[in-house]
Short mmCIF file of C-alpha atoms in Angstrom, two decimals:
data_model
loop_
_atom_site.label_atom_id
_atom_site.label_comp_id
_atom_site.label_asym_id
_atom_site.label_seq_id
_atom_site.Cartn_x
_atom_site.Cartn_y
_atom_site.Cartn_z
CA MET U 295 -6.84 18.34 32.17
CA LYS U 296 -8.20 14.84 32.76
CA LYS U 297 -10.05 16.05 35.87
CA THR U 298 -11.72 18.82 33.86
CA LEU U 299 -12.68 16.41 31.12
CA ALA U 300 -14.10 13.97 33.64
CA ILE U 301 -16.44 16.72 34.83
CA LEU U 302 -17.42 17.51 31.26
CA LEU U 303 -18.13 13.83 30.66
CA ALA U 304 -20.77 13.85 33.35
CA LEU U 305 -22.36 16.93 31.78
CA ALA U 306 -22.33 15.30 28.36
CA MET U 307 -25.00 12.82 29.34
CA THR U 308 -27.63 15.49 28.78
CA LEU U 309 -26.75 15.52 25.08
CA ALA U 310 -27.59 11.84 24.78
CA LEU U 311 -31.17 12.55 25.73
CA ALA U 312 -31.72 14.63 22.58
CA ALA U 313 -30.86 11.97 20.04
CA CYS U 314 -32.75 13.48 17.10
CA GLY U 315 -32.29 16.73 15.17
CA GLY U 316 -29.17 18.67 14.21
CA ASN U 317 -27.71 19.81 10.92
CA ASN U 318 -26.49 17.55 8.13
CA ALA U 319 -22.88 17.52 6.99
CA THR U 320 -22.49 17.39 3.22
CA ALA U 321 -19.62 15.13 2.17
CA ASN U 322 -18.24 11.68 2.80
CA THR U 323 -14.53 12.10 2.16
CA PRO U 324 -11.96 13.40 4.64
CA ALA U 325 -10.50 16.88 4.53
CA ASP U 326 -7.51 18.48 6.19
CA PRO U 327 -8.62 19.27 9.73
CA ALA U 328 -9.38 22.94 10.19
CA PRO U 329 -7.78 24.75 13.13
CA ALA U 330 -9.95 24.44 16.19
CA ALA U 331 -11.85 27.48 17.38
CA PRO U 332 -10.82 28.96 20.73
CA ALA U 333 -12.33 27.04 23.61
CA ASP U 334 -15.24 28.57 25.49
CA PRO U 335 -14.18 28.39 29.14
CA THR U 336 -17.82 27.72 30.08
CA PRO U 337 -19.23 24.52 28.55
CA ASN U 338 -22.40 25.16 26.57
CA VAL U 339 -24.65 22.70 28.40
CA PRO U 340 -28.31 22.65 27.34
CA GLU U 341 -31.08 22.76 29.85
CA THR U 342 -31.32 19.38 31.51
CA PRO U 343 -34.34 17.40 30.29
CA GLU U 344 -36.01 14.68 32.26
CA GLU U 345 -33.32 12.09 32.89
CA LYS U 346 -33.80 8.62 31.45
CA ASP U 347 -32.05 5.38 32.28
CA TYR U 348 -31.23 3.33 29.19
CA SER U 349 -29.29 0.64 31.03
CA GLY U 350 -32.01 -1.99 30.67
CA TYR U 351 -31.00 -2.71 27.07
CA THR U 352 -27.51 -4.05 26.28
CA ILE U 353 -26.17 -2.20 23.25
CA ARG U 354 -24.03 -4.49 21.08
CA ILE U 355 -21.05 -2.68 19.55
CA TYR U 356 -18.59 -3.75 16.85
CA SER U 357 -15.36 -1.81 16.42
CA ASN U 358 -11.70 -2.10 15.52
CA SER U 359 -10.90 0.74 17.94
CA ASN U 360 -11.01 -1.83 20.69
CA SER U 361 -7.82 -2.16 22.66
CA THR U 362 -8.39 -3.48 26.16
CA GLU U 363 -7.87 0.03 27.54
CA ARG U 364 -10.42 1.54 25.15
CA THR U 365 -13.09 -1.09 25.74
CA THR U 366 -12.68 -0.94 29.53
CA TRP U 367 -12.88 2.85 29.50
CA LEU U 368 -15.93 2.91 27.25
CA ILE U 369 -17.83 0.27 29.21
CA ASN U 370 -17.26 2.13 32.48
CA GLU U 371 -18.01 5.62 31.16
CA ALA U 372 -21.12 4.38 29.36
CA LYS U 373 -22.33 2.73 32.57
CA ASP U 374 -21.88 6.00 34.45
CA ALA U 375 -23.90 7.73 31.73
CA GLY U 376 -26.77 5.24 32.02
CA PHE U 377 -25.95 2.77 29.23
CA THR U 378 -25.13 -0.93 29.20
CA ILE U 379 -22.87 -1.93 26.32
CA SER U 380 -21.21 -5.07 25.01
CA ILE U 381 -17.98 -4.73 22.99
CA ASP U 382 -15.21 -7.24 22.31
CA ASP U 383 -11.61 -6.16 22.82
CA ASN U 384 -8.88 -6.94 20.31
CA SER U 385 -8.12 -10.32 21.85
CA VAL U 386 -11.44 -11.40 20.29
CA ILE U 387 -11.77 -9.09 17.28
CA SER U 388 -8.61 -7.57 15.84
CA GLY U 389 -8.61 -5.14 12.91
CA ASP U 390 -11.24 -3.61 10.67
CA THR U 391 -11.71 -6.71 8.51
CA ALA U 392 -12.47 -8.89 11.52
CA ALA U 393 -14.81 -6.28 13.02
CA ILE U 394 -16.89 -5.82 9.88
CA GLN U 395 -17.03 -9.54 9.15
CA ALA U 396 -18.14 -10.35 12.71
CA ALA U 397 -20.86 -7.71 12.57
CA ASN U 398 -22.06 -9.03 9.22
CA GLU U 399 -22.04 -12.68 10.27
CA ASN U 400 -23.52 -12.30 13.76
CA LYS U 401 -26.33 -9.92 12.75
CA ASP U 402 -26.71 -8.75 16.35
CA GLY U 403 -25.02 -5.34 16.20
CA ASP U 404 -26.52 -2.02 17.27
CA ILE U 405 -23.52 0.28 16.78
CA LEU U 406 -20.60 0.23 14.38
CA PHE U 407 -17.71 2.61 15.02
CA GLY U 408 -14.09 3.02 14.01
CA LEU U 409 -13.05 1.53 10.65
CA ASN U 410 -12.29 4.09 7.91
CA GLU U 411 -13.59 5.40 4.58
CA THR U 412 -12.79 2.17 2.77
CA ARG U 413 -15.03 0.10 5.02
CA TRP U 414 -17.68 2.76 5.58
CA SER U 415 -18.16 3.32 1.85
CA GLN U 416 -18.76 -0.42 1.57
CA VAL U 417 -21.31 -0.39 4.42
CA VAL U 418 -23.11 2.62 2.97
CA SER U 419 -23.22 1.07 -0.52
CA GLY U 420 -24.64 -2.21 0.78
CA THR U 421 -21.61 -4.46 0.23
CA TYR U 422 -22.40 -6.42 3.39
CA GLU U 423 -25.75 -8.18 3.07
CA ASN U 424 -26.54 -8.13 6.80
CA LEU U 425 -25.45 -4.58 7.58
CA ALA U 426 -27.74 -1.62 6.98
CA LEU U 427 -27.58 1.79 8.60
CA LEU U 428 -30.51 3.49 10.28
CA ASP U 429 -31.25 7.06 9.19
CA TRP U 430 -29.80 9.14 11.98
CA THR U 431 -28.52 12.70 12.38
CA PRO U 432 -26.96 13.65 15.73
CA THR U 433 -27.23 17.14 17.18
CA TRP U 434 -23.46 17.55 16.73
CA ALA U 435 -23.48 16.66 13.00
CA SER U 436 -22.44 20.17 11.93
CA GLU U 437 -19.40 20.00 14.23
CA VAL U 438 -17.69 17.27 12.16
CA GLY U 439 -17.84 19.18 8.87
CA GLU U 440 -16.97 17.02 5.87
CA TYR U 441 -16.38 13.90 7.94
CA ALA U 442 -19.84 12.51 7.34
CA TYR U 443 -22.03 10.21 5.30
CA PRO U 444 -25.13 12.38 5.77
CA ASN U 445 -27.94 10.77 7.77
CA GLN U 446 -25.91 7.56 8.13
CA ALA U 447 -22.47 7.86 9.75
CA TYR U 448 -20.46 10.67 11.33
CA GLY U 449 -16.80 11.20 12.11
CA LEU U 450 -15.27 10.53 15.51
CA VAL U 451 -11.47 10.50 15.14
CA ILE U 452 -9.04 11.77 12.50
CA GLN U 453 -6.01 9.57 11.88
CA ASN U 454 -3.01 9.73 9.62
CA VAL U 455 0.25 7.85 9.25
CA LEU U 456 3.56 9.52 10.01
CA MET U 457 7.20 9.01 9.15
CA LEU U 458 9.53 9.91 12.03
CA TYR U 459 13.29 10.00 12.43
CA ARG U 460 15.79 10.46 15.18
CA ASN U 461 18.03 13.48 14.64
CA ASP U 462 20.44 12.75 17.52
CA GLU U 463 23.61 10.62 17.49
CA LEU U 464 21.47 7.49 17.18
CA GLY U 465 19.82 8.92 14.09
CA THR U 466 20.82 11.44 11.45
CA ASN U 467 23.08 13.41 13.80
CA GLY U 468 21.40 16.70 12.96
CA GLN U 469 20.78 16.03 9.27
CA GLU U 470 17.24 16.97 8.21
CA LEU U 471 15.28 14.55 6.06
CA HIS U 472 13.28 15.86 3.10
CA PHE U 473 11.50 13.48 0.71
CA ASP U 474 9.30 14.07 -2.30
CA HIS U 475 7.39 10.82 -1.73
CA TRP U 476 6.96 8.30 1.06
CA ALA U 477 8.69 5.70 -1.11
CA ASP U 478 11.91 7.75 -1.04
CA ILE U 479 12.67 6.06 2.27
CA VAL U 480 14.21 3.16 0.32
CA ASP U 481 17.03 5.45 -0.87
CA CYS U 482 17.41 7.61 2.24
CA GLY U 483 20.74 6.12 3.38
CA TYR U 484 19.46 5.39 6.89
CA SER U 485 18.04 2.27 8.55
CA TRP U 486 14.27 2.01 8.71
CA TYR U 487 11.63 -0.10 10.38
CA ARG U 488 8.98 -1.90 8.33
CA GLN U 489 5.96 -3.90 9.46
CA GLY U 490 5.99 -7.70 9.58
CA LYS U 491 2.61 -8.58 8.10
CA VAL U 492 0.32 -7.56 5.28
CA GLY U 493 -2.89 -7.12 7.30
CA GLY U 494 -4.01 -4.43 9.73
CA THR U 495 -5.49 -0.96 9.33
CA THR U 496 -2.26 0.94 10.06
CA ASN U 497 -0.22 -1.35 7.83
CA ALA U 498 -2.70 -0.83 5.00
CA ASN U 499 -2.48 2.94 5.44
CA ILE U 500 1.33 2.80 5.32
CA ASN U 501 1.13 0.80 2.10
CA SER U 502 -1.32 3.34 0.67
CA ALA U 503 1.18 6.09 1.48
CA MET U 504 4.09 4.12 -0.02
CA LEU U 505 2.21 3.38 -3.26
CA TYR U 506 0.81 6.87 -3.82
CA ALA U 507 3.64 7.98 -6.10
CA PHE U 508 3.08 4.98 -8.39
CA VAL U 509 -0.60 5.26 -9.23
CA ASP U 510 -1.31 4.10 -12.79
CA PRO U 511 -4.97 3.46 -13.62
CA ALA U 512 -3.93 1.56 -16.77
CA SER U 513 -1.66 -0.88 -14.91
CA PRO U 514 -2.88 -4.49 -14.64
CA ALA U 515 -1.02 -4.70 -11.30
CA GLY U 516 -3.93 -3.34 -9.25
CA GLY U 517 -3.66 0.14 -10.73
CA ILE U 518 -0.07 0.54 -9.49
CA SER U 519 2.96 0.63 -11.78
CA ILE U 520 5.38 -2.29 -11.68
CA ASP U 521 8.02 0.14 -10.38
CA GLY U 522 5.75 0.74 -7.39
CA TRP U 523 5.72 -2.93 -6.47
CA LYS U 524 9.48 -3.17 -6.99
CA THR U 525 9.96 -0.23 -4.63
CA LEU U 526 7.66 -1.70 -1.99
CA TRP U 527 9.61 -4.95 -2.24
CA LYS U 528 12.83 -3.02 -1.66
CA TYR U 529 11.18 -1.40 1.37
CA CYS U 530 10.49 -4.87 2.79
CA GLU U 531 13.80 -6.45 1.77
CA ASN U 532 16.07 -3.76 3.20
CA GLY U 533 13.93 -2.67 6.13
CA ASN U 534 14.23 -3.94 9.70
CA PHE U 535 11.49 -5.89 11.42
CA THR U 536 12.20 -6.40 15.12
CA GLY U 537 8.99 -8.10 16.17
CA ASP U 538 7.35 -4.91 17.40
CA SER U 539 3.76 -4.14 16.47
CA TYR U 540 4.62 -0.73 15.03
CA GLY U 541 7.61 1.48 14.36
CA PHE U 542 7.63 3.66 17.46
CA ASP U 543 9.32 1.20 19.83
CA PRO U 544 12.35 0.31 17.67
CA LEU U 545 12.87 4.02 16.93
CA ASN U 546 12.56 4.80 20.62
CA ARG U 547 15.23 2.20 21.46
CA GLY U 548 17.52 3.46 18.72
CA ASP U 549 17.36 0.19 16.75
CA VAL U 550 16.51 2.14 13.58
CA GLN U 551 16.87 5.72 12.45
CA VAL U 552 13.57 6.13 10.57
CA ALA U 553 10.19 4.57 11.30
CA THR U 554 6.48 4.86 10.56
CA PHE U 555 3.73 5.22 13.12
CA TYR U 556 0.13 6.41 13.44
CA SER U 557 -0.86 9.83 14.72
CA SER U 558 -3.16 8.69 17.50
CA SER U 559 -1.06 7.83 20.57
CA LEU U 560 2.18 9.43 19.29
CA TYR U 561 2.40 12.20 21.88
CA GLY U 562 1.38 9.88 24.69
CA LYS U 563 3.99 7.35 23.60
CA ILE U 564 6.69 10.03 23.66
CA ASP U 565 5.60 11.21 27.10
CA ALA U 566 6.12 7.64 28.37
CA ALA U 567 9.12 6.85 26.15
CA GLY U 568 11.63 6.72 29.01
CA GLU U 569 9.86 3.72 30.53
CA ASP U 570 10.96 1.46 27.68
CA SER U 571 14.32 2.79 26.57
CA ALA U 572 17.65 3.97 27.90
CA ASN U 573 17.82 6.37 24.93
CA PRO U 574 14.22 7.55 24.55
CA LEU U 575 12.64 10.05 22.22
CA LYS U 576 12.11 13.33 24.06
CA GLY U 577 9.71 16.23 23.74
CA ALA U 578 6.17 15.63 22.50
CA LEU U 579 4.71 18.87 21.16
CA GLU U 580 8.22 20.39 21.11
CA PRO U 581 10.55 17.63 19.81
CA GLU U 582 14.07 17.47 21.22
CA ASN U 583 15.73 14.53 19.46
CA TRP U 584 13.24 13.54 16.74
CA ALA U 585 11.31 15.08 13.87
CA LEU U 586 8.75 14.34 11.20
CA VAL U 587 10.24 13.58 7.81
CA ASP U 588 9.32 16.51 5.57
CA ILE U 589 7.49 14.79 2.69
CA ALA U 590 6.33 17.02 -0.16
CA ASP U 591 3.36 14.79 -0.99
CA GLY U 592 2.04 15.02 2.56
CA THR U 593 0.46 11.97 4.16
CA TYR U 594 -2.54 9.68 4.03
CA TYR U 595 -5.47 10.57 6.29
CA ILE U 596 -8.50 8.56 7.31
CA ALA U 597 -11.40 9.29 9.59
CA GLU U 598 -13.18 6.84 11.87
CA TYR U 599 -16.97 7.04 12.00
CA ILE U 600 -19.96 5.93 14.05
CA GLY U 601 -23.28 4.67 12.68
CA VAL U 602 -26.45 3.09 14.08
CA LEU U 603 -27.18 -0.33 12.60
CA ASP U 604 -30.73 -1.23 11.59
CA LYS U 605 -31.10 -4.36 13.69
CA ALA U 606 -34.01 -6.70 13.06
CA GLY U 607 -36.37 -7.23 15.98
CA ARG U 608 -35.22 -4.24 18.02
CA SER U 609 -38.07 -2.32 19.64
CA GLU U 610 -38.58 1.43 19.27
CA GLU U 611 -37.56 1.95 22.88
CA GLU U 612 -34.39 -0.09 22.38
CA THR U 613 -33.60 1.85 19.22
CA GLU U 614 -34.02 5.06 21.21
CA ALA U 615 -31.39 3.79 23.65
CA VAL U 616 -28.97 3.00 20.81
CA LYS U 617 -29.41 6.45 19.25
CA ALA U 618 -28.96 8.08 22.65
CA PHE U 619 -25.68 6.21 23.12
CA ALA U 620 -24.39 7.30 19.71
CA GLU U 621 -25.44 10.88 20.49
CA TRP U 622 -23.58 10.72 23.81
CA PHE U 623 -20.41 9.07 22.48
CA GLY U 624 -19.93 11.50 19.60
CA SER U 625 -20.62 14.61 21.64
CA ALA U 626 -17.90 17.20 22.18
CA ASP U 627 -17.27 16.53 25.86
CA VAL U 628 -17.09 12.75 25.49
CA GLN U 629 -14.89 12.93 22.40
CA ALA U 630 -12.60 15.40 24.18
CA ALA U 631 -12.30 12.95 27.08
CA TRP U 632 -11.68 10.05 24.66
CA GLY U 633 -9.05 12.10 22.85
CA GLU U 634 -7.35 13.05 26.12
CA GLU U 635 -7.33 9.48 27.37
CA PHE U 636 -6.11 7.87 24.14
CA ASP U 637 -4.15 10.69 22.52
CA SER U 638 -6.40 10.98 19.46
CA TYR U 639 -7.63 13.98 17.50
CA PRO U 640 -11.42 14.39 17.27
CA CYS U 641 -13.41 15.19 14.15
CA ASN U 642 -15.74 17.19 16.38
CA GLN U 643 -14.21 20.66 16.34
CA SER U 644 -15.81 21.64 19.63
CA ALA U 645 -14.02 18.67 21.17
CA ALA U 646 -10.79 19.71 19.45
CA SER U 647 -11.07 23.19 20.94
CA ILE U 648 -11.37 21.69 24.42
CA LEU U 649 -8.33 19.48 23.88
CA TYR U 650 -6.14 21.99 22.04
CA PRO U 651 -7.16 25.58 22.85
CA ASP U 652 -3.84 26.82 21.44
CA GLY U 653 -4.32 25.32 17.99
CA VAL U 654 -3.96 22.13 15.96
CA PRO U 655 -0.88 19.97 16.71
CA GLU U 656 1.70 19.76 13.91
CA ILE U 657 0.98 16.14 13.06
CA TYR U 658 -2.56 17.11 12.02
CA THR U 659 -1.51 20.06 9.84
CA LEU U 660 0.23 17.91 7.22
CA LYS U 661 -1.04 17.93 3.64
CA ASN U 662 -3.68 15.26 3.07
CA PHE U 663 -3.15 13.43 -0.22
CA ALA U 664 -6.07 11.10 0.47
CA LEU U 665 -8.17 13.91 -1.04
CA SER U 666 -6.03 14.44 -4.14
CA LYS U 667 -7.75 13.54 -7.40
CA VAL U 668 -6.19 10.62 -9.23
CA GLU U 669 -5.35 11.71 -12.77
CA GLY U 670 -7.36 9.83 -15.37
CA THR U 671 -10.17 9.02 -12.94
CA ASP U 672 -12.98 10.81 -11.13
CA MET U 673 -11.80 9.43 -7.78
CA THR U 674 -9.85 10.85 -4.89
CA TYR U 675 -6.91 8.77 -3.78
CA ALA U 676 -8.93 7.53 -0.78
CA GLU U 677 -11.60 6.30 -3.19
CA TYR U 678 -8.92 4.79 -5.43
CA VAL U 679 -7.50 2.90 -2.45
CA ALA U 680 -10.97 1.60 -1.61
CA ALA U 681 -11.44 0.40 -5.20
CA HIS U 682 -8.08 -1.44 -5.32
CA SER U 683 -7.38 -2.44 -1.71
CA SER U 684 -8.39 -6.08 -2.14
CA GLU U 685 -6.15 -6.40 -5.21
CA TRP U 686 -3.21 -4.92 -3.32
CA THR U 687 -3.73 -7.30 -0.42
CA ASN U 688 -3.87 -10.24 -2.83
CA ILE U 689 -0.69 -9.14 -4.64
CA MET U 690 1.27 -8.78 -1.41
CA THR U 691 -0.05 -12.05 -0.02
CA ASN U 692 0.55 -14.02 -3.21
CA LEU U 693 4.10 -12.71 -3.66
CA GLY U 694 5.08 -13.03 0.01
CA PHE U 695 5.58 -9.39 1.03
CA TYR U 696 6.26 -8.55 4.69
CA TRP U 697 7.87 -11.72 5.97
CA ALA U 698 8.27 -11.67 9.74
CA ASP U 699 11.30 -13.98 9.85
CA ALA U 700 14.28 -12.99 7.70
CA SER U 701 15.25 -16.64 7.36
CA GLY U 702 11.91 -17.22 5.66
CA ALA U 703 12.14 -14.30 3.27
CA ALA U 704 10.58 -14.89 -0.10
CA ALA U 705 12.74 -14.66 -3.20
CA GLU U 706 12.30 -11.46 -5.19
CA PRO U 707 9.88 -12.12 -8.04
CA ASP U 708 10.82 -12.15 -11.70
CA TRP U 709 8.87 -8.98 -12.34
CA ASP U 710 8.78 -9.43 -16.12
CA ALA U 711 7.22 -12.88 -15.88
CA LEU U 712 4.32 -12.25 -13.53
CA ASP U 713 0.67 -12.86 -14.40
CA TRP U 714 -1.07 -9.95 -12.66
CA SER U 715 -4.52 -11.24 -13.59
CA VAL U 716 -3.81 -14.13 -11.21
CA LEU U 717 -1.88 -12.22 -8.56
CA THR U 718 -4.68 -9.70 -8.02
CA GLN U 719 -7.03 -12.56 -7.10
CA SER U 720 -7.28 -14.28 -3.74
CA LYS U 721 -5.49 -17.62 -3.42
CA GLU U 722 -8.85 -19.18 -2.60
CA ALA U 723 -10.34 -17.95 -5.86
#
């Protein structure tokens, strides 16, 4: 499949040369991904226009989707397509907060991609004084459906967080796990992995999933009931942190029986699981010794987007190059190649049909409670998270959630004596 996608990548360059036009999408909140249409065995490649080399301008990119592998791949593929780009890997910029802050402070960015609805809603609304988006509508805008801020930013990758368990002798020994809520993990009777720090996009999404059952718009504790914070504390206190970045590796080794992970990379990790464990997880699309926890609520989805920044002093010709890059990167063939290489699911449904001609993988068919309306408000849960995320981070930081070293574990708070008006504020405030 990678050979086929490499060929399609070369063809995709023609799309970059038509950087204007296309249909607008009409919403800015994520929806459950629709099943991909059957793949057309013959790529629909437009007539080739006069080729243009955009490599004379270095396109500055800021992103949190910037592992060394991703940045190396993107730099090389962009070069082959006629673009010169500059992007820092995660040894320089790590996480969505760092990416958005660097872009805002440096004021030299051309492209912003990755992040999620929380950050993109802030960019669109003008939260960051030095970041403004250029009006831009790619030719593939209609392919991403509701994953769009019309004329400003368009979806690239759909992500969600997952709860997995081993069902072999190192796990539940055949017992199926069914929860009503994510937070039910604290009473599941099995060992689980929890993260070791407050920050990070995936960690924040796991917390959003854990807190969903405890939404209370009237609560002074960041709009979450006190029982929600008690439960999250129990999740930290009784969970296992083994020093791993995420929950896949300890589950793969058999150190824990239940763990959380993110959808992108899951199948690839399982394919390579035997390299890191004597008792690996087996079977990617058809699991052999693991399963998804059946959670009635569903899970928390986000989408990652791409937008063209309105950079001061950039010439019209340079702006044309930036738009052409964004057009190329979000196109079906390139997003299919990106998805194949990094085990991610594209917003672009034409790309999804190339990757998965037999239908949507199970991990992307789960119910999406990010879109559920929060009772007593006019917000979806994704919007509610965006409105309260800074308060939640402050609460967890101030109370000492997610200690990495068990010997340095914070004492459980006296929940009845807490001043939430202080705890929801940053320590620097």
